[in-house]
Coordinates of C-alpha atoms and ligand atoms in Angstrom, one line a residue:
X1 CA 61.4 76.0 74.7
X2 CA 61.4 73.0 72.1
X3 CA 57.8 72.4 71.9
X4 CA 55.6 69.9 69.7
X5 CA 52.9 71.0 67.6
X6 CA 50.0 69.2 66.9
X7 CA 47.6 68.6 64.1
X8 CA 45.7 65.9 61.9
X9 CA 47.4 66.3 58.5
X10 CA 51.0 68.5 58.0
X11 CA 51.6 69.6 54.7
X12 CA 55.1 70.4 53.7
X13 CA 54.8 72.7 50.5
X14 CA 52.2 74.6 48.8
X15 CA 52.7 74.1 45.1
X16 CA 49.3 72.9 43.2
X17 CA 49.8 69.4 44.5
X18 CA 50.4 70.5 48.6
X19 CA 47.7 73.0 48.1
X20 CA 44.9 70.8 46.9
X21 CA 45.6 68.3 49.1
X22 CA 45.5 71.0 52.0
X23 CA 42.0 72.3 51.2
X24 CA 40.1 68.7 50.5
X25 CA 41.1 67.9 53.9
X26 CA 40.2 70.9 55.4
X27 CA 36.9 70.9 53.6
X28 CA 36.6 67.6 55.5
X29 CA 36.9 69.2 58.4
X30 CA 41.0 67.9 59.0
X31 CA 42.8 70.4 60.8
X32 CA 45.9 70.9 58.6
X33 CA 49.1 72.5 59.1
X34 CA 50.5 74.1 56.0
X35 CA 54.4 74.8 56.1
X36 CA 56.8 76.5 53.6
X37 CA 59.9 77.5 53.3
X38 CA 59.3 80.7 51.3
X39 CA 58.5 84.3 53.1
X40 CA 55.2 83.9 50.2
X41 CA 52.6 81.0 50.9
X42 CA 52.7 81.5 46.5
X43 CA 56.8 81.1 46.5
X44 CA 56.8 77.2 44.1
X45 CA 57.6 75.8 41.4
X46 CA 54.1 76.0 40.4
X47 CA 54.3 79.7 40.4
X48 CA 56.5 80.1 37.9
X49 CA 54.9 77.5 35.6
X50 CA 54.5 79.3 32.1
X51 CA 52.8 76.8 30.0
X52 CA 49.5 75.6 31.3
X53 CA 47.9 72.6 32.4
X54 CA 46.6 69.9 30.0
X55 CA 42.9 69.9 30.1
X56 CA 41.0 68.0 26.4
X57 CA 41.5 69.7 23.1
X58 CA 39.0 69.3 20.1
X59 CA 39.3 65.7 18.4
X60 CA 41.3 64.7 21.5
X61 CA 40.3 61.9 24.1
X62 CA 41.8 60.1 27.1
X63 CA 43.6 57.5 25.1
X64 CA 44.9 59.7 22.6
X65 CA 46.6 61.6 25.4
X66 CA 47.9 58.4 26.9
X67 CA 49.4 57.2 23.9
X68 CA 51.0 61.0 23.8
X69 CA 52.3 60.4 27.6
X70 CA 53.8 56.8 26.6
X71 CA 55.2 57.6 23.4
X72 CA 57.4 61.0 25.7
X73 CA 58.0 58.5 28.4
X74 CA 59.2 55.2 27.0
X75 CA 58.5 52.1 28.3
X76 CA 58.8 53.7 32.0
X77 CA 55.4 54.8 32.0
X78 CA 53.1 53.2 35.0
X79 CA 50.2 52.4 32.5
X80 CA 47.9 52.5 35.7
X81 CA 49.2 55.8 36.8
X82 CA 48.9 57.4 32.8
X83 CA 45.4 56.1 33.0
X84 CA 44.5 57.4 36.1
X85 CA 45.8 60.5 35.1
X86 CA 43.7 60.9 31.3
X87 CA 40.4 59.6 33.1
X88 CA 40.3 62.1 36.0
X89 CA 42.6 65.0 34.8
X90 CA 40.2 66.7 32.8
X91 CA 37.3 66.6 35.0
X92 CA 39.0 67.4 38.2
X93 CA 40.8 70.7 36.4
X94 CA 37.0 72.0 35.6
X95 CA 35.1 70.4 39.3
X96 CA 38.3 72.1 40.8
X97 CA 40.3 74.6 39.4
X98 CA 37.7 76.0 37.3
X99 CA 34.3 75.4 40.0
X100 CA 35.7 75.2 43.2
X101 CA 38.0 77.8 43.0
X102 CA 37.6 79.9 41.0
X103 CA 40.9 79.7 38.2
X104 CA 39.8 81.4 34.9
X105 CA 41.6 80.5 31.6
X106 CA 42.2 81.7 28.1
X107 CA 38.9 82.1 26.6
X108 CA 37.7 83.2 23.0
X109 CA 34.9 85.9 22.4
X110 CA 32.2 82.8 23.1
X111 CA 34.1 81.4 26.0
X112 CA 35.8 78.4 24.4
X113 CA 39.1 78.1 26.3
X114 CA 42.0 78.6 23.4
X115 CA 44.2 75.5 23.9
X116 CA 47.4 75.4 22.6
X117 CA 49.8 72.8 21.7
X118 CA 53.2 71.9 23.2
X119 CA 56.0 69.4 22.2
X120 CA 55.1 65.6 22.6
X121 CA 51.5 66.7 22.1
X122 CA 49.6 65.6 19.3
X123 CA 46.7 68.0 19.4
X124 CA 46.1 71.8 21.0
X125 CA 44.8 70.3 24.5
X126 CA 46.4 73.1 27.0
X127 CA 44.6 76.0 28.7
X128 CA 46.6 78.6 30.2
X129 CA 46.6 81.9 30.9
X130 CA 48.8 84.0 29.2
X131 CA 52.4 82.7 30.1
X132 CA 51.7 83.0 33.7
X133 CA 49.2 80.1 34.2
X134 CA 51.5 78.9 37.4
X135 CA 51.1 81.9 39.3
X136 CA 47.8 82.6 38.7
X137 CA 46.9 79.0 40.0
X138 CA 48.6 79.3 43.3
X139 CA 47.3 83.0 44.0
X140 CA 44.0 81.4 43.7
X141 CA 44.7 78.2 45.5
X142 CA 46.4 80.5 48.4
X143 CA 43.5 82.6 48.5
X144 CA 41.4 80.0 49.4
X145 CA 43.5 78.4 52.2
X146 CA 44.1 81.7 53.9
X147 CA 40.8 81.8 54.1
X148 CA 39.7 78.6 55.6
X149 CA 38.9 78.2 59.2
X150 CA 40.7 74.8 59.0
X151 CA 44.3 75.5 58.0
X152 CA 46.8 77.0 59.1
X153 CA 49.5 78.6 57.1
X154 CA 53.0 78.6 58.5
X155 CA 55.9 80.3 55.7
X156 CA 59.6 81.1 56.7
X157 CA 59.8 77.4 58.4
X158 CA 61.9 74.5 56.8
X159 CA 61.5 70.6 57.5
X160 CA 64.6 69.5 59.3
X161 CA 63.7 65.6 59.0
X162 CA 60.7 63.8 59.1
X163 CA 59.8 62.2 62.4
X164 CA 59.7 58.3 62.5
X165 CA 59.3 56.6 65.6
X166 CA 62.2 54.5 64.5
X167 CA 64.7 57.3 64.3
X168 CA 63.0 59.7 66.9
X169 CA 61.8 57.8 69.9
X170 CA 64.1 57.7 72.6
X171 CA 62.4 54.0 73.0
X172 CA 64.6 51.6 71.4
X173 CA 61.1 49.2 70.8
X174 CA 60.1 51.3 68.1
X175 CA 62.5 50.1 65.8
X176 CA 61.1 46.7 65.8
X177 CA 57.9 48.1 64.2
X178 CA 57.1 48.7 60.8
X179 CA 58.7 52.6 59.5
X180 CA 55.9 55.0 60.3
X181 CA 56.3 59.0 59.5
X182 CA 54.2 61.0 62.6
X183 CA 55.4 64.4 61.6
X184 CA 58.7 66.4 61.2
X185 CA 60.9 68.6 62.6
X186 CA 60.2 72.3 61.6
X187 CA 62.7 75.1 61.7
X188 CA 61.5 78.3 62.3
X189 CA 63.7 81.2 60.4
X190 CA 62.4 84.0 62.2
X191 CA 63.3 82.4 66.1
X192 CA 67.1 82.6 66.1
X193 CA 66.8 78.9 64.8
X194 CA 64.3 77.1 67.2
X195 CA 63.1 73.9 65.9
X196 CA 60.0 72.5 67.1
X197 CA 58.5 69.2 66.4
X198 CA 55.0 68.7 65.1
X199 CA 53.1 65.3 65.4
X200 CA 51.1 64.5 63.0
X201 CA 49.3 61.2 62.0
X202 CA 49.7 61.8 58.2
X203 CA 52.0 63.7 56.7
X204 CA 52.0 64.9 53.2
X205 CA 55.3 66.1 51.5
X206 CA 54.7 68.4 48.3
X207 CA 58.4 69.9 48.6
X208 CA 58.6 70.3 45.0
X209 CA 62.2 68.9 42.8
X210 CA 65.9 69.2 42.9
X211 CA 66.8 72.1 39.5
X212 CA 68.8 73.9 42.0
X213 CA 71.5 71.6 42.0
X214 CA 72.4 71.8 38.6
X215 CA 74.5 75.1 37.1
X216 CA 71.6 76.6 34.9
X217 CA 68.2 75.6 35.9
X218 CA 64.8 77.1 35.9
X219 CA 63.7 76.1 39.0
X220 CA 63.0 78.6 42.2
X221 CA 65.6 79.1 44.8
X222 CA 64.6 76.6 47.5
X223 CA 64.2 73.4 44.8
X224 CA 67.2 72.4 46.4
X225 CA 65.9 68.7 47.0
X226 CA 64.7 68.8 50.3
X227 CA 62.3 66.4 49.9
X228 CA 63.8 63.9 48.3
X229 CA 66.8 63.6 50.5
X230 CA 64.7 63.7 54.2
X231 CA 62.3 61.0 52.6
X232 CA 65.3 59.0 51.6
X233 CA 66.9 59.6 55.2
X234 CA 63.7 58.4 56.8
X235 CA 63.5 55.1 55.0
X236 CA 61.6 55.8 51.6
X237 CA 62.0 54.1 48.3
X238 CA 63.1 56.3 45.5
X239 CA 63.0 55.3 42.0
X240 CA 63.8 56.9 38.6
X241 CA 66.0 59.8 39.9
X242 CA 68.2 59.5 37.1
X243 CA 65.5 60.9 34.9
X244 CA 66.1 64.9 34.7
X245 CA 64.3 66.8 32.6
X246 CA 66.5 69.6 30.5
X247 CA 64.2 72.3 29.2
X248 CA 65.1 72.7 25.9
X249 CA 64.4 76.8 25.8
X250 CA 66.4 79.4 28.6
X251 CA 67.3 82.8 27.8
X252 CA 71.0 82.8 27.6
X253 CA 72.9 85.7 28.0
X254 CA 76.1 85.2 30.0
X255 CA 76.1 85.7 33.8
X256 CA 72.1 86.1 33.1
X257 CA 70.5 83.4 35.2
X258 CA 68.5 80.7 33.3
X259 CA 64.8 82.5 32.3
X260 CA 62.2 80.0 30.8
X261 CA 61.1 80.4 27.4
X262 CA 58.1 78.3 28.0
X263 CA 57.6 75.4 24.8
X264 CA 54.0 77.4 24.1
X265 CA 56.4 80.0 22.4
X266 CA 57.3 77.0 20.0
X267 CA 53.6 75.7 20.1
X268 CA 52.8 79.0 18.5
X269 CA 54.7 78.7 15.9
X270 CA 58.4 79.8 17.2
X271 CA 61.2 77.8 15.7
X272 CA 64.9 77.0 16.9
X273 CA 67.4 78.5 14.6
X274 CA 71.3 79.4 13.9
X275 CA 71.9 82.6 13.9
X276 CA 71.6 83.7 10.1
X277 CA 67.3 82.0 11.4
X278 CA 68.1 78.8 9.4
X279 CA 65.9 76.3 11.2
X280 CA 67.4 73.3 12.2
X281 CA 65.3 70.9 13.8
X282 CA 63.8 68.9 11.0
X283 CA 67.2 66.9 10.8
X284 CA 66.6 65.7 14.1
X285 CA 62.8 64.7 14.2
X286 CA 61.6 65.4 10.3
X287 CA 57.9 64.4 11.5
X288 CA 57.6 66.8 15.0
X289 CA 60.7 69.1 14.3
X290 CA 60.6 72.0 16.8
X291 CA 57.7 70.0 18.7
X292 CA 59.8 67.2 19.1
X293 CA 59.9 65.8 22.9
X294 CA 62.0 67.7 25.2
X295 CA 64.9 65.1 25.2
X296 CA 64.8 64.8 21.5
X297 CA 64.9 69.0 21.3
X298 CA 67.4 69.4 24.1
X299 CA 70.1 66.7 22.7
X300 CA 69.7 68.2 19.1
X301 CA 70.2 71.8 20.7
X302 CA 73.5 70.0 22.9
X303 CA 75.1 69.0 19.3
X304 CA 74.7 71.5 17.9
X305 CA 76.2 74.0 19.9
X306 CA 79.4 71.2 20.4
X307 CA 79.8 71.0 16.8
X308 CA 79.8 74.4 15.9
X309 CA 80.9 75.7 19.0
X310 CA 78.2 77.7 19.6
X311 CA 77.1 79.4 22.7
X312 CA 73.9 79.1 22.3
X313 CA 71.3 78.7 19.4
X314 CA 68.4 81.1 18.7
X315 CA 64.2 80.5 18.6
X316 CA 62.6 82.3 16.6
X317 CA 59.4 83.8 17.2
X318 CA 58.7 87.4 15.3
X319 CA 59.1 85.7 11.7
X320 CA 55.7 83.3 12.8
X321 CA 53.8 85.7 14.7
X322 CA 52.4 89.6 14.7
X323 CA 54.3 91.6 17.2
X324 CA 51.0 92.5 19.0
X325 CA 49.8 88.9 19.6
X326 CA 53.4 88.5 20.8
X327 CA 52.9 91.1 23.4
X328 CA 50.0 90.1 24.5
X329 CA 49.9 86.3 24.4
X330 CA 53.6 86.2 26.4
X331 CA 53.6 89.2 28.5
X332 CA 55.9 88.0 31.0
X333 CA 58.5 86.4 28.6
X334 CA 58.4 89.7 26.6
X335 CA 59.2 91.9 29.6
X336 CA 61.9 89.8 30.6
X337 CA 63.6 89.6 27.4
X338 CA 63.3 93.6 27.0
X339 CA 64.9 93.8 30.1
X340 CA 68.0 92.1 28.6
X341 CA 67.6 94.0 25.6
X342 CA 66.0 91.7 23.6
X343 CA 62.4 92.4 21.9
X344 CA 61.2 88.9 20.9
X345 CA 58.5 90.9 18.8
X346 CA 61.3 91.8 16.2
X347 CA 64.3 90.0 17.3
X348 CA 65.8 86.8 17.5
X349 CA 65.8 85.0 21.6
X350 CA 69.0 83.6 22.4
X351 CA 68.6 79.9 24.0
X352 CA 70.3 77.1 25.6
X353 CA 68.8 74.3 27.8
X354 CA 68.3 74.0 31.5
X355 CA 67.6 71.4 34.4
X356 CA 64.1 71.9 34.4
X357 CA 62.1 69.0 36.2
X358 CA 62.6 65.7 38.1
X359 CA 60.7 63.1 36.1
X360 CA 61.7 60.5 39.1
X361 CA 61.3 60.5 43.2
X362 CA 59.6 58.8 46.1
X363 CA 57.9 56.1 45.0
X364 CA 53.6 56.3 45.6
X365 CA 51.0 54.2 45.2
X366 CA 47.6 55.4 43.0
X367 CA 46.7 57.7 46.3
X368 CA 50.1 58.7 46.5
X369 CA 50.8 57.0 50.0
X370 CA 55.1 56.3 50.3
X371 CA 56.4 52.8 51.3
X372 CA 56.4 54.6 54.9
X373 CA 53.0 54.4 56.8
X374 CA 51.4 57.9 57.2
X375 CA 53.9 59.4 54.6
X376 CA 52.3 60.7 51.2
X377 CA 54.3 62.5 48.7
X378 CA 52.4 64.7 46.0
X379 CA 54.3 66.8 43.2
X380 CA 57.5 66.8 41.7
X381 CA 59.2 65.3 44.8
X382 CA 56.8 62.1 44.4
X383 CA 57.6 59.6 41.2
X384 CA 53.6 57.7 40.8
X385 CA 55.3 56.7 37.2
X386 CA 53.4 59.0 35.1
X387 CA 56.1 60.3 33.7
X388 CA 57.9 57.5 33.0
X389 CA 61.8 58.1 31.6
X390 CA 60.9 61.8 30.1
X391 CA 57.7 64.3 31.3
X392 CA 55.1 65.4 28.8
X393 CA 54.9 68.7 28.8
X394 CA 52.4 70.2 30.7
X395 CA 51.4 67.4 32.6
X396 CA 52.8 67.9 35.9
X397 CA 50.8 70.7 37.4
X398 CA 47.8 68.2 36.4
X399 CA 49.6 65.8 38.1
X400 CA 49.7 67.6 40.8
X401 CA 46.5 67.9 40.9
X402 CA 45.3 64.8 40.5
X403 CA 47.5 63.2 43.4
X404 CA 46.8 65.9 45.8
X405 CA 43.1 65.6 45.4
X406 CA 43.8 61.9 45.8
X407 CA 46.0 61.3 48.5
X408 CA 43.8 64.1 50.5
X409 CA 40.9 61.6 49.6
X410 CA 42.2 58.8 50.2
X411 CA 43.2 60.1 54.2
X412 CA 39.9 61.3 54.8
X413 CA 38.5 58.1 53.8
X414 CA 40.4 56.0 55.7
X415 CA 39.9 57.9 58.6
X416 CA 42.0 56.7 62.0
X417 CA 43.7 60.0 62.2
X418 CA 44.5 59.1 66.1
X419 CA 47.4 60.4 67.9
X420 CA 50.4 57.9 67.6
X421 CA 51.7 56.4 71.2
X422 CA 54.7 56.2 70.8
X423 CA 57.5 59.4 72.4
X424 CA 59.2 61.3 70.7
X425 CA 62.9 63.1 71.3
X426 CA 62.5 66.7 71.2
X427 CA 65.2 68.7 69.2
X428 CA 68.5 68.8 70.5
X429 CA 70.9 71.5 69.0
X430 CA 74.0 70.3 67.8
X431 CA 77.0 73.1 67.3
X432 CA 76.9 76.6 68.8
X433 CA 78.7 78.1 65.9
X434 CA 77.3 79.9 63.0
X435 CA 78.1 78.1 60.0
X436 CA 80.5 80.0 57.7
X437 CA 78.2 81.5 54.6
X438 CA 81.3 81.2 52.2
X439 CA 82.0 77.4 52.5
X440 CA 78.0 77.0 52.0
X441 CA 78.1 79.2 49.3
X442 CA 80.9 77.2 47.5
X443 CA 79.8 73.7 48.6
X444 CA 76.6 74.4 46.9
X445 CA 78.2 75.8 43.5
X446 CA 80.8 72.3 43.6
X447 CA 77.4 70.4 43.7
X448 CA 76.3 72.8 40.9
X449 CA 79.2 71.9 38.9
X450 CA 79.4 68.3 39.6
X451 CA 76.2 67.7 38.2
X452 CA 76.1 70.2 35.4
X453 CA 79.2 69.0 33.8
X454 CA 79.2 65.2 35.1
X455 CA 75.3 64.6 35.1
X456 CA 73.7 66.6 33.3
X457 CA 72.5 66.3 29.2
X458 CA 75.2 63.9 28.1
X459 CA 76.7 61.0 30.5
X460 CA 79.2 58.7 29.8
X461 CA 80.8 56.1 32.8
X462 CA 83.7 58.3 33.5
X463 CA 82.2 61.5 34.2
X464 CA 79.6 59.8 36.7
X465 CA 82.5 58.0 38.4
X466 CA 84.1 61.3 38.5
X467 CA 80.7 62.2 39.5
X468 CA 80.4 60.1 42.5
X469 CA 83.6 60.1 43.8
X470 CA 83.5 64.2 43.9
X471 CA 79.8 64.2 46.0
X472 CA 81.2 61.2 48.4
X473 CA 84.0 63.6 49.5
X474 CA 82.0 66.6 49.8
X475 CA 79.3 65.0 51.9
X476 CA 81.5 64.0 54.4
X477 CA 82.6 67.4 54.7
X478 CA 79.2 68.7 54.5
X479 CA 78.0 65.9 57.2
X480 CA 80.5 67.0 59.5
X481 CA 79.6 70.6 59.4
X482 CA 76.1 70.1 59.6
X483 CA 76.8 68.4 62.8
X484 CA 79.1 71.0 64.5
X485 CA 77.3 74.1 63.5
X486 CA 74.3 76.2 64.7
X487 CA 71.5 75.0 62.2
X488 CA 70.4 77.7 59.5
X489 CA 68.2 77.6 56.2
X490 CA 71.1 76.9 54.1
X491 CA 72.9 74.6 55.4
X492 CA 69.8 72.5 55.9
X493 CA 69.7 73.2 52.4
X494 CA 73.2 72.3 51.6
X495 CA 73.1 68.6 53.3
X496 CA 69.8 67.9 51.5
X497 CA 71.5 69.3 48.1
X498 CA 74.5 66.7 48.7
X499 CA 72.2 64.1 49.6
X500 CA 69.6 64.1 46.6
X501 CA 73.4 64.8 44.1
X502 CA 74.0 61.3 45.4
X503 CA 71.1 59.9 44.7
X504 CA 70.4 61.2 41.0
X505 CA 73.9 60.5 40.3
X506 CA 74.1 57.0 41.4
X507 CA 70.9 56.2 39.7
X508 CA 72.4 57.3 36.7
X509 CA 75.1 55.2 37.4
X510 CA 73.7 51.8 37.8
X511 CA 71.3 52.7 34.8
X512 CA 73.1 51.7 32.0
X513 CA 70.4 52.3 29.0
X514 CA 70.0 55.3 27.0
X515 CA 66.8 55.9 28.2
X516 CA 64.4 59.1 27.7
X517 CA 66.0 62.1 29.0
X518 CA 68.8 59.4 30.6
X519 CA 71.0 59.4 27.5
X520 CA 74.5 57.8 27.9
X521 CA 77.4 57.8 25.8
X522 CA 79.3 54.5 27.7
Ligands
SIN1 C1 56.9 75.4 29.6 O1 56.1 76.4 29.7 O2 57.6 75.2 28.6 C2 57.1 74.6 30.8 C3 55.9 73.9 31.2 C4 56.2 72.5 31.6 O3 57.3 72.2 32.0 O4 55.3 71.6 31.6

């Protein structure tokens, strides 16, 4: 009953960066295999991306936009990746996005998109649509894979592990050859828990970040690190994990979860406040104030609520702009609000910040290719060093698509997409037993904890050692019931969660500079 699959490329995730790569190989006539975890091919991170992507604004030009991407991410920028990224960004949102499939933006009477401006940005340079420019992306992108003869689509499964020869084959040879990836295990939700292998000669993981495993976040349910921790398990090189990005603007309102309050509400015009709307922000950056970078914003938003023991703090957007074009630029931030009986047309938004993105990850090359042969990683899960120590905003869907066009190109050019020789170990079940949902549910909100209060905005030596010591425990207990019980979703879930906690935190450890959106009090 344990079967292999098999197919020329498997994609794990379908964000913008698993997506693109999906359809340039199918258009190459690849036969790919796209898997997700979500019940919705459209269920990512990139669907519920508000802002926009960065496309060129008036006045604007490749280098300005690099010196805009170093000056957010410190002297951990890749200035090959940054270029790469300014040179073909642009052009590849319009022979893509906008040509091949089809994404409309934002326009004016005449057609011109209507950039707008974000924080670290030095001119209006991102098109959007309305605050919903994610989901409109991936409905597009999903359309066009569900259409093509080429893929196909396979939602409600979940990587288990990605297949290496050297873990896998029941040959002990293989381990004397160089760490290959041909594939991974995939469990299927729906079977009563059957895993089945698929072989593939490149695989491409777009599994998205880690948000989930910090208390507020803005991230969707299954950004649970996944990724990140089956790379790490099979042998990958992760770098810059201590770098997590805090969104400066969630909707707070207690037991609400975290709701984004995308930056574009500050790029038109919005500004962060007390409570009586006294604007704060110019004592912390006099030259950007509320378009400061999002470490810079988040930190001044941190001290302020510790010194006056605040809650949360307030942004203020019906002082700066008419309660129409308020309606109709941020529909979907408007609806929310109302529904938690807020109008942000009139009223003031209460805000605090949230894990938002994982600047770090597996380390790729310029196509996105791992330290692992036949492993690419695309997306948030993948660090190619664009973002050095703190993300510009804005600039990860592009990412996205930049490295999922390339890594897709850079397998089709190489060609050799030949079955692999060596054997593989089916699946073998561990536990019989069910795991118990409560112990998951409570292992998961420790984690949560641990790295909200420990890890999170402010560090200091202690609380990381605290830190550390707290996730060592719990994996072993996770470990152990991960290897006694009947697999499901979550506690897949769970041991990737305690896995990818260990690695952010431990980067954060042995990193001892206040560094981007790293900051460290000892
Ligand atoms: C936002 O809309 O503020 C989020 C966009 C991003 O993280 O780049």
């Amino acid at each position: 009953m344990h079967d292999f699959i098999e197919t020329d490329c498997l994609v794990i995730g379908c964000g913008i960066a698993g997506a693109i790569s999906s359809l340039e190989l199918a258009e190459a006539g690849l036969q790919v295999l796209v898997v997700t975890r979500g019940e919705n091919l459209t269920d990512s991170a990139t669907d519920l991306a508000q802002g926009g992507i960065v496309y060129r604004g008036d006045q604007d030009s490749p280098d300005i936009l690099a010196q805009d991407i170093m000056r957010t991410g410190g002297s951990y920028c890749s200035p090959k990746a940054v270029e790469i990224l300014v040179e073909e960004g642009a052009p590849l949102v319009r022979k893509i996005l906008m040509e091949k499939v089809g994404v409309t933006f934002d326009a004016d009477d005449q057609g011109k998109l209507t950039l707008i401006r974000e924080g670290g940005h030095s001119v209006a340079r991102i098109a959007h649509r309305q605050d919903q420019t994610g989901r409109h992306l991936v409905s597009h992108l999903v359309r066009a894979l569900s259409k093509h003869p080429n893929v196909r689509l396979l939602p409600k499964h979940t990587a288990v592990d990605l297949l290496t020869p050297q873990h896998h084959s029941p040959n002990p040879l293989a381990q004397y050859e160089p760490t290959t990836c041909v594939g991974a295990y995939l469990f299927d939700q729906e079977k009563g828990g059957e895993v089945v292998g698929c072989l593939a000669p490149r695989t491409i993981l777009a599994t998205g970040g880690l948000g989930q495993l910090f208390l507020r976040n803005t991230n969707p349910a299954f950004a649970r690190g996944d990724g990140l921790a089956m790379a790490y398990r099979a042998g990958a090189r992760v770098i810059n994990a201590e770098f997590i990005q805090f969104h400066p603007t969630t909707f707070f309102q207690r037991d609400a979860a975290a709701f984004l309050i995308s930056e574009a509400v500050r790029g038109a015009g919005g500004k962060l406040v007390y409570r009586d709307g006294t604007p704060f922000m110019e004592k912390y950056d006099p030259e950007w104030k509320d378009l400061a970078p999002r470490d810079v914003v988040s930190r001044a938003i941190y001290q302020e609520m510790m010194q006056r023991d605040l809650p949360n703090v307030y942004l203020d957007l019906a002082s700066h702009l008419p309660a129409n074009e308020i309606r109709h630029r941020f529909p979907g931030i408007f609806a929310f609000c109302l529904r938690h009986g807020v109008d942000i047309s009139q009223e003031l938004i209460p805000v605090v910040p949230a894990a938002h993105y994982s600047c770090g990850g597996v380390w790729v090359d310029e196509v996105g290719e791992t330290n692992l042969k036949g492993l690419y990683a695309v997306g948030e899960v993948a660090c190619t060093g664009v973002h050095g120590a703190n993300r510009l905003a804005s600039t990860s869907l592009l990412e996205g698509l930049v490295w999922g066009y390339r890594a897709a190109r850079s397998i089709i050019d190489r060609g050799g997409t030949s079955r692999m020789a060596w054997k593989i170990r089916p699946w073998k079940d561990m536990g019989r037993e069910l795991p118990d949902p409560t112990l998951m549910n409570e292992d998961m909100n420790t984690i949560k904890h641990i790295m909200w209060n420990y890890v999170g905005l402010v560090r200091s030596a202690p609380r990381l050692q605290r830190a550390l010591k707290e996730l060592r425990n719990l994996e072993f207990s996770i470990e152990q019931f991960y290897r006694e019980s009947h697999l499901t979703d979550q506690l897949i879930g769970l041991r990737n969660a305690i896995q990818a906690a260990i690695i952010v935190a431990s980067a954060a450890w042995k990193n001892k500079t206040s560094v981007g959106c790293h900051y460290r009090i000892s």
